[in-house]
XYZ file of C-alpha atoms in Angstrom:
390
model
C -131.613 -70.148 79.584
C -131.105 -74.071 78.059
C -132.511 -76.766 80.233
C -129.864 -78.507 82.033
C -129.667 -82.058 80.692
C -127.542 -84.918 83.129
C -124.763 -86.513 80.631
C -125.835 -89.868 80.525
C -126.821 -92.402 77.929
C -130.369 -94.165 77.662
C -130.123 -97.201 80.409
C -128.104 -100.370 78.526
C -126.222 -102.878 80.796
C -123.123 -101.802 82.195
C -120.347 -102.204 80.449
C -117.913 -104.558 82.497
C -114.758 -103.094 82.920
C -111.003 -104.097 83.778
C -108.355 -102.236 85.181
C -104.401 -102.098 84.630
C -102.930 -100.545 87.018
C -104.215 -98.208 89.855
C -103.244 -100.812 93.114
C -102.891 -99.069 96.122
C -101.740 -95.891 96.615
C -102.349 -94.917 93.275
C -103.553 -91.191 92.656
C -105.105 -91.464 88.773
C -106.182 -94.969 89.405
C -109.269 -93.767 91.807
C -110.144 -90.805 89.616
C -110.862 -93.263 86.544
C -112.800 -95.319 89.199
C -114.732 -92.327 90.373
C -115.432 -91.542 86.924
C -116.246 -94.337 85.878
C -119.158 -94.685 88.256
C -120.821 -91.187 88.285
C -122.957 -92.402 85.387
C -123.655 -95.772 86.168
C -122.588 -96.882 82.968
C -119.322 -99.272 84.137
C -119.024 -101.743 86.544
C -115.306 -103.446 87.638
C -115.097 -107.026 87.350
C -111.274 -107.245 87.133
C -107.941 -106.279 87.627
C -104.777 -106.235 87.105
C -103.573 -103.523 89.729
C -100.236 -104.171 90.315
C -96.988 -107.090 88.566
C -96.715 -108.567 91.969
C -99.959 -110.672 92.363
C -99.662 -110.556 95.845
C -100.760 -106.280 95.857
C -102.889 -106.210 92.637
C -104.958 -109.052 95.181
C -104.918 -106.876 98.065
C -106.127 -104.031 96.183
C -109.311 -106.121 94.414
C -110.025 -106.805 97.625
C -110.200 -103.028 98.900
C -112.478 -102.556 95.912
C -114.624 -105.449 96.025
C -113.338 -106.368 92.609
C -113.511 -110.236 92.094
C -111.474 -111.019 89.753
C -107.907 -110.109 90.181
C -104.112 -110.891 87.754
C -100.412 -110.586 88.937
C -100.355 -109.582 85.162
C -102.114 -107.727 81.927
C -101.284 -110.361 79.647
C -102.990 -113.008 82.329
C -106.148 -110.508 82.607
C -106.302 -110.254 78.554
C -106.020 -113.599 78.025
C -108.150 -115.304 80.117
C -110.581 -112.001 79.914
C -110.969 -112.443 76.661
C -112.118 -116.597 77.015
C -114.979 -115.860 79.352
C -118.100 -115.095 78.285
C -118.689 -112.160 81.034
C -114.935 -111.167 80.013
C -114.606 -107.724 80.338
C -115.537 -104.805 77.433
C -113.349 -102.264 77.981
C -110.241 -102.177 79.957
C -109.043 -98.984 81.771
C -104.923 -98.262 81.923
C -103.500 -96.681 84.273
C -99.955 -97.318 84.480
C -97.472 -95.120 84.144
C -96.928 -93.969 80.747
C -94.089 -96.650 79.343
C -96.336 -99.556 80.053
C -99.337 -97.998 77.523
C -98.508 -99.332 74.708
C -97.514 -102.875 75.733
C -100.749 -103.248 77.759
C -103.080 -101.816 75.020
C -101.578 -103.907 72.544
C -102.729 -106.609 74.802
C -105.918 -105.934 75.086
C -106.845 -104.806 71.306
C -105.748 -107.768 69.197
C -107.825 -109.447 71.472
C -110.621 -106.859 70.689
C -111.613 -104.931 74.033
C -111.953 -101.576 74.239
C -109.415 -99.119 75.532
C -109.236 -96.108 78.168
C -106.336 -94.971 78.604
C -104.592 -91.925 80.174
C -102.330 -89.386 78.787
C -100.487 -89.244 76.964
C -100.825 -91.945 74.639
C -97.015 -93.177 75.149
C -93.513 -92.605 75.701
C -92.419 -92.497 73.167
C -93.110 -91.509 69.350
C -92.684 -94.844 67.583
C -94.573 -96.360 69.804
C -97.584 -94.660 69.245
C -97.204 -94.818 65.868
C -97.428 -97.873 65.753
C -99.751 -98.569 68.723
C -102.282 -95.940 66.329
C -101.392 -98.363 63.743
C -103.096 -101.505 65.506
C -105.608 -99.621 67.672
C -106.897 -98.588 64.383
C -106.917 -101.999 62.958
C -108.712 -103.510 65.601
C -111.567 -101.848 64.757
C -112.323 -100.629 68.809
C -113.111 -97.533 70.469
C -109.963 -96.214 71.868
C -110.630 -92.922 74.484
C -107.398 -91.311 75.897
C -108.413 -89.148 79.129
C -107.442 -85.602 77.902
C -109.903 -84.738 80.884
C -110.013 -80.985 80.947
C -112.239 -81.455 77.279
C -115.328 -83.019 78.957
C -115.063 -79.369 81.207
C -118.435 -77.845 79.882
C -117.474 -74.030 79.589
C -114.519 -75.806 77.478
C -116.805 -77.367 75.623
C -118.939 -73.916 75.226
C -115.510 -72.343 74.293
C -115.181 -74.643 71.272
C -118.461 -73.693 69.941
C -118.096 -70.783 70.195
C -114.982 -70.683 68.572
C -116.529 -73.253 65.446
C -119.602 -70.583 64.913
C -117.159 -67.711 63.925
C -118.444 -65.791 67.060
C -113.783 -64.653 67.642
C -113.881 -64.176 64.113
C -110.206 -65.378 62.615
C -108.205 -66.823 65.426
C -104.458 -65.136 65.588
C -103.644 -66.190 68.862
C -103.395 -69.212 70.820
C -102.171 -68.420 74.821
C -102.065 -71.248 77.171
C -100.495 -72.869 80.444
C -100.246 -74.689 82.766
C -98.215 -74.466 86.062
C -97.511 -76.257 88.991
C -95.260 -76.270 92.064
C -95.044 -79.720 92.952
C -91.688 -80.461 92.496
C -90.138 -77.129 93.026
C -87.658 -79.507 95.197
C -86.191 -83.129 94.852
C -89.328 -84.261 95.760
C -88.324 -87.867 94.132
C -85.434 -88.571 96.102
C -87.496 -88.629 99.079
C -89.017 -91.642 97.038
C -92.626 -90.240 96.769
C -94.715 -92.133 94.546
C -95.733 -90.238 91.611
C -93.048 -88.482 91.204
C -90.581 -91.181 91.452
C -91.274 -92.189 88.310
C -92.553 -88.796 86.482
C -88.987 -87.653 86.563
C -87.553 -91.208 85.387
C -87.114 -90.942 81.752
C -87.497 -94.197 81.401
C -90.093 -94.676 82.450
C -92.408 -91.099 82.430
C -90.210 -90.798 77.899
C -88.592 -87.917 77.235
C -90.634 -85.217 78.393
C -91.325 -84.056 81.619
C -93.469 -81.320 82.752
C -93.682 -81.438 78.682
C -94.828 -84.957 78.932
C -96.937 -85.221 81.800
C -98.999 -80.933 81.725
C -97.828 -79.682 78.418
C -99.791 -82.256 76.687
C -102.365 -81.127 78.478
C -101.857 -77.687 77.521
C -101.468 -78.744 74.180
C -104.284 -81.002 73.741
C -106.628 -78.352 75.169
C -105.754 -75.763 72.660
C -106.313 -78.093 69.415
C -109.457 -78.701 70.851
C -110.824 -75.672 71.373
C -109.520 -73.743 68.622
C -109.615 -75.820 65.737
C -106.044 -74.661 65.270
C -103.102 -77.421 63.500
C -99.830 -76.890 64.673
C -97.315 -76.299 61.574
C -94.476 -75.534 63.743
C -92.806 -74.900 66.872
C -89.516 -73.415 68.933
C -88.960 -74.910 72.653
C -87.020 -73.817 75.733
C -86.958 -76.242 78.584
C -85.491 -76.593 81.250
C -84.569 -78.976 84.787
C -84.519 -76.152 87.437
C -84.256 -79.089 89.938
C -80.700 -79.939 89.528
C -79.836 -83.499 89.274
C -83.402 -83.889 87.660
C -83.447 -85.481 84.172
C -86.298 -84.269 82.604
C -87.415 -81.089 82.223
C -89.553 -79.472 84.573
C -90.585 -76.032 82.877
C -91.087 -75.263 79.336
C -91.803 -72.210 77.474
C -92.805 -73.272 73.158
C -94.132 -70.963 70.374
C -96.044 -72.452 68.433
C -96.930 -71.180 64.614
C -99.986 -72.524 63.144
C -101.662 -73.359 60.271
C -103.015 -70.350 58.589
C -101.349 -67.367 60.216
C -101.928 -68.449 63.476
C -99.468 -68.153 66.838
C -99.164 -69.516 69.882
C -97.496 -69.470 73.565
C -97.211 -72.303 76.117
C -95.897 -72.795 78.869
C -95.500 -76.005 81.245
C -93.977 -75.627 84.662
C -93.714 -77.707 87.885
C -91.524 -75.708 89.930
C -93.570 -72.166 89.100
C -93.529 -71.945 93.455
C -97.183 -71.109 94.617
C -98.950 -72.404 92.002
C -101.925 -75.477 92.558
C -102.879 -76.421 88.775
C -103.088 -73.284 86.844
C -104.558 -74.307 83.645
C -105.266 -71.063 81.590
C -106.472 -71.111 77.938
C -106.805 -67.091 76.268
C -107.643 -67.363 72.314
C -107.761 -63.991 70.273
C -109.414 -63.960 66.607
C -110.453 -60.844 65.293
C -114.043 -59.975 66.843
C -112.898 -61.327 70.236
C -110.979 -63.053 72.756
C -112.267 -66.426 75.147
C -110.597 -67.150 78.364
C -110.951 -69.468 80.367
C -109.013 -70.798 83.358
C -109.430 -74.601 84.888
C -109.443 -73.563 89.056
C -112.179 -71.762 88.230
C -114.032 -73.857 85.618
C -117.250 -72.714 85.800
C -116.477 -69.664 84.172
C -116.286 -68.188 80.461
C -114.852 -65.051 79.793
C -115.523 -63.790 76.679
C -114.466 -59.800 75.529
C -115.665 -59.054 72.286
C -113.929 -56.378 69.941
C -115.116 -52.521 71.631
C -117.659 -53.580 74.019
C -117.536 -55.097 77.204
C -116.326 -57.920 78.312
C -118.899 -60.203 80.162
C -118.754 -63.766 81.934
C -120.764 -66.953 80.949
C -121.969 -69.740 83.631
C -121.942 -73.418 83.357
C -125.729 -73.954 82.949
C -126.811 -70.465 82.471
C -128.261 -67.892 80.495
C -126.260 -67.500 77.056
C -124.795 -71.771 77.472
C -125.293 -73.788 74.394
C -125.783 -77.136 74.129
C -122.503 -78.308 73.738
C -121.827 -77.055 77.416
C -125.560 -78.357 78.490
C -125.493 -82.127 77.224
C -122.289 -82.110 79.075
C -123.389 -80.785 82.238
C -125.104 -82.638 85.445
C -126.121 -79.021 88.316
C -127.884 -76.012 87.902
C -125.638 -73.162 87.773
C -123.737 -72.183 91.077
C -123.235 -75.949 92.043
C -119.786 -76.432 91.054
C -118.949 -78.853 88.639
C -115.419 -79.758 88.429
C -111.512 -82.782 87.579
C -113.958 -85.384 88.766
C -116.819 -84.600 86.236
C -115.262 -83.252 83.570
C -113.539 -86.907 83.583
C -116.714 -88.488 83.820
C -117.564 -86.664 81.235
C -114.596 -88.523 78.958
C -116.196 -92.185 80.100
C -119.895 -91.126 79.502
C -118.618 -89.745 75.936
C -116.772 -93.311 75.318
C -119.635 -95.575 76.996
C -121.741 -93.914 74.385
C -119.712 -95.484 71.685
C -119.407 -98.652 73.172
C -122.520 -99.948 74.122
C -123.508 -97.751 69.846
C -120.681 -100.875 69.156
C -122.490 -103.449 71.095
C -125.875 -101.978 69.495
C -124.615 -102.104 66.105
C -125.828 -98.646 65.607
C -123.946 -95.546 64.802
C -122.933 -93.304 67.192
C -124.546 -89.653 67.697
C -122.610 -87.165 65.815
C -122.514 -84.733 69.571
C -120.316 -87.756 70.822
C -116.850 -85.841 71.549
C -113.530 -87.484 73.427
C -110.210 -87.241 72.483
C -108.476 -90.568 70.835
C -105.802 -91.380 68.663
C -105.415 -88.882 66.434
C -104.969 -86.518 69.145
C -102.924 -89.062 71.337
C -100.041 -89.160 68.149
C -100.302 -85.167 68.044
C -99.412 -85.138 72.063
C -96.427 -87.653 71.838
C -95.317 -85.578 68.719
C -95.998 -82.649 70.446
C -93.173 -83.915 73.281
C -90.626 -85.148 70.811
C -90.785 -81.568 68.909
C -90.221 -80.513 72.301
C -87.310 -82.068 73.510
C -85.328 -81.709 69.904
C -86.258 -78.748 69.222
C -84.957 -77.388 72.987
C -81.510 -79.552 71.785
C -81.110 -77.753 69.006
C -81.623 -74.587 70.810
C -85.295 -73.450 70.345
C -84.612 -74.285 66.329
C -88.316 -74.736 64.701
C -89.355 -77.802 64.533
C -91.821 -79.563 62.760
C -94.181 -82.852 64.793
C -93.656 -85.746 63.034
C -96.612 -87.349 62.186
């Protein structure tokens, strides 16, 4: 068994962090704050937690944050002028605000940690990616499932050739929280996620389908060539899809299937990945994230555990506690923040980033938005095979 290593960087001054969005009643803002604190590499010092100055100030008071702003533009301008201004900003707004918020901070050289998807539309994504690359800052996208240790283990196994040539990729992300028209009740999360003006054209495809697509790409290392999508809005009156079935053709000949649904009754957070090659297959599910199943061709199936025998270096470097003690969603999210911290501190110190540092960024963000765009276009053409418009 390899030694357990903590997911932390050598002690350095904490990164001064700001946050846009994530005020009272916001789910994902609290998750980001927990993730940023877990390895003690960030200090939240400023925020535009709401576009309403009073609400923003109230949230700042709740959190003990000294500097509160009523708009992200004011925050970007004023923080950039301070000697003790923020070094990085976490963007935890609805999708349609990701691009305008990021642009304000990018042009001032402030690092960005953005919730997924990258933007609500593909033209916005391309414009933002170009601006971010030109700025030279660290840009991290919180596809948090790539931070799970056994997902890192799975990626390492595929890259090592243990599965042989990849033939099949099957990924699903299924929930039931939108099985009824809860947006009509004023539920905050459902309200914006089912509004195409704020979420983008994809509903379940943009919200959770992008996670599934990203995870399949991350582990398999494959590049999607084309897809055929069949999207539905099962709940009457819903303006975005709440279910999607996608066939995928990868470069090199591999084939894949992706199912995303937010109307699968009885399902909570069923993210599951299966990959099969010429030598072996692997299987992982998010609701039991500390286990990775390996099925060698012609040999008994076996289980690898996080921190246990056979767990490799890639998993070990993002593992905090011994095997048998569950790690999951919050720790996976924190691993993305820890990896981003390593990159930001390296920029601060003028040194190269460790090659082992891995986190989703602009490439993955652009691919995710292009995936949603292609799914919507394909479904409108009765499932026609469609290429990503990258």
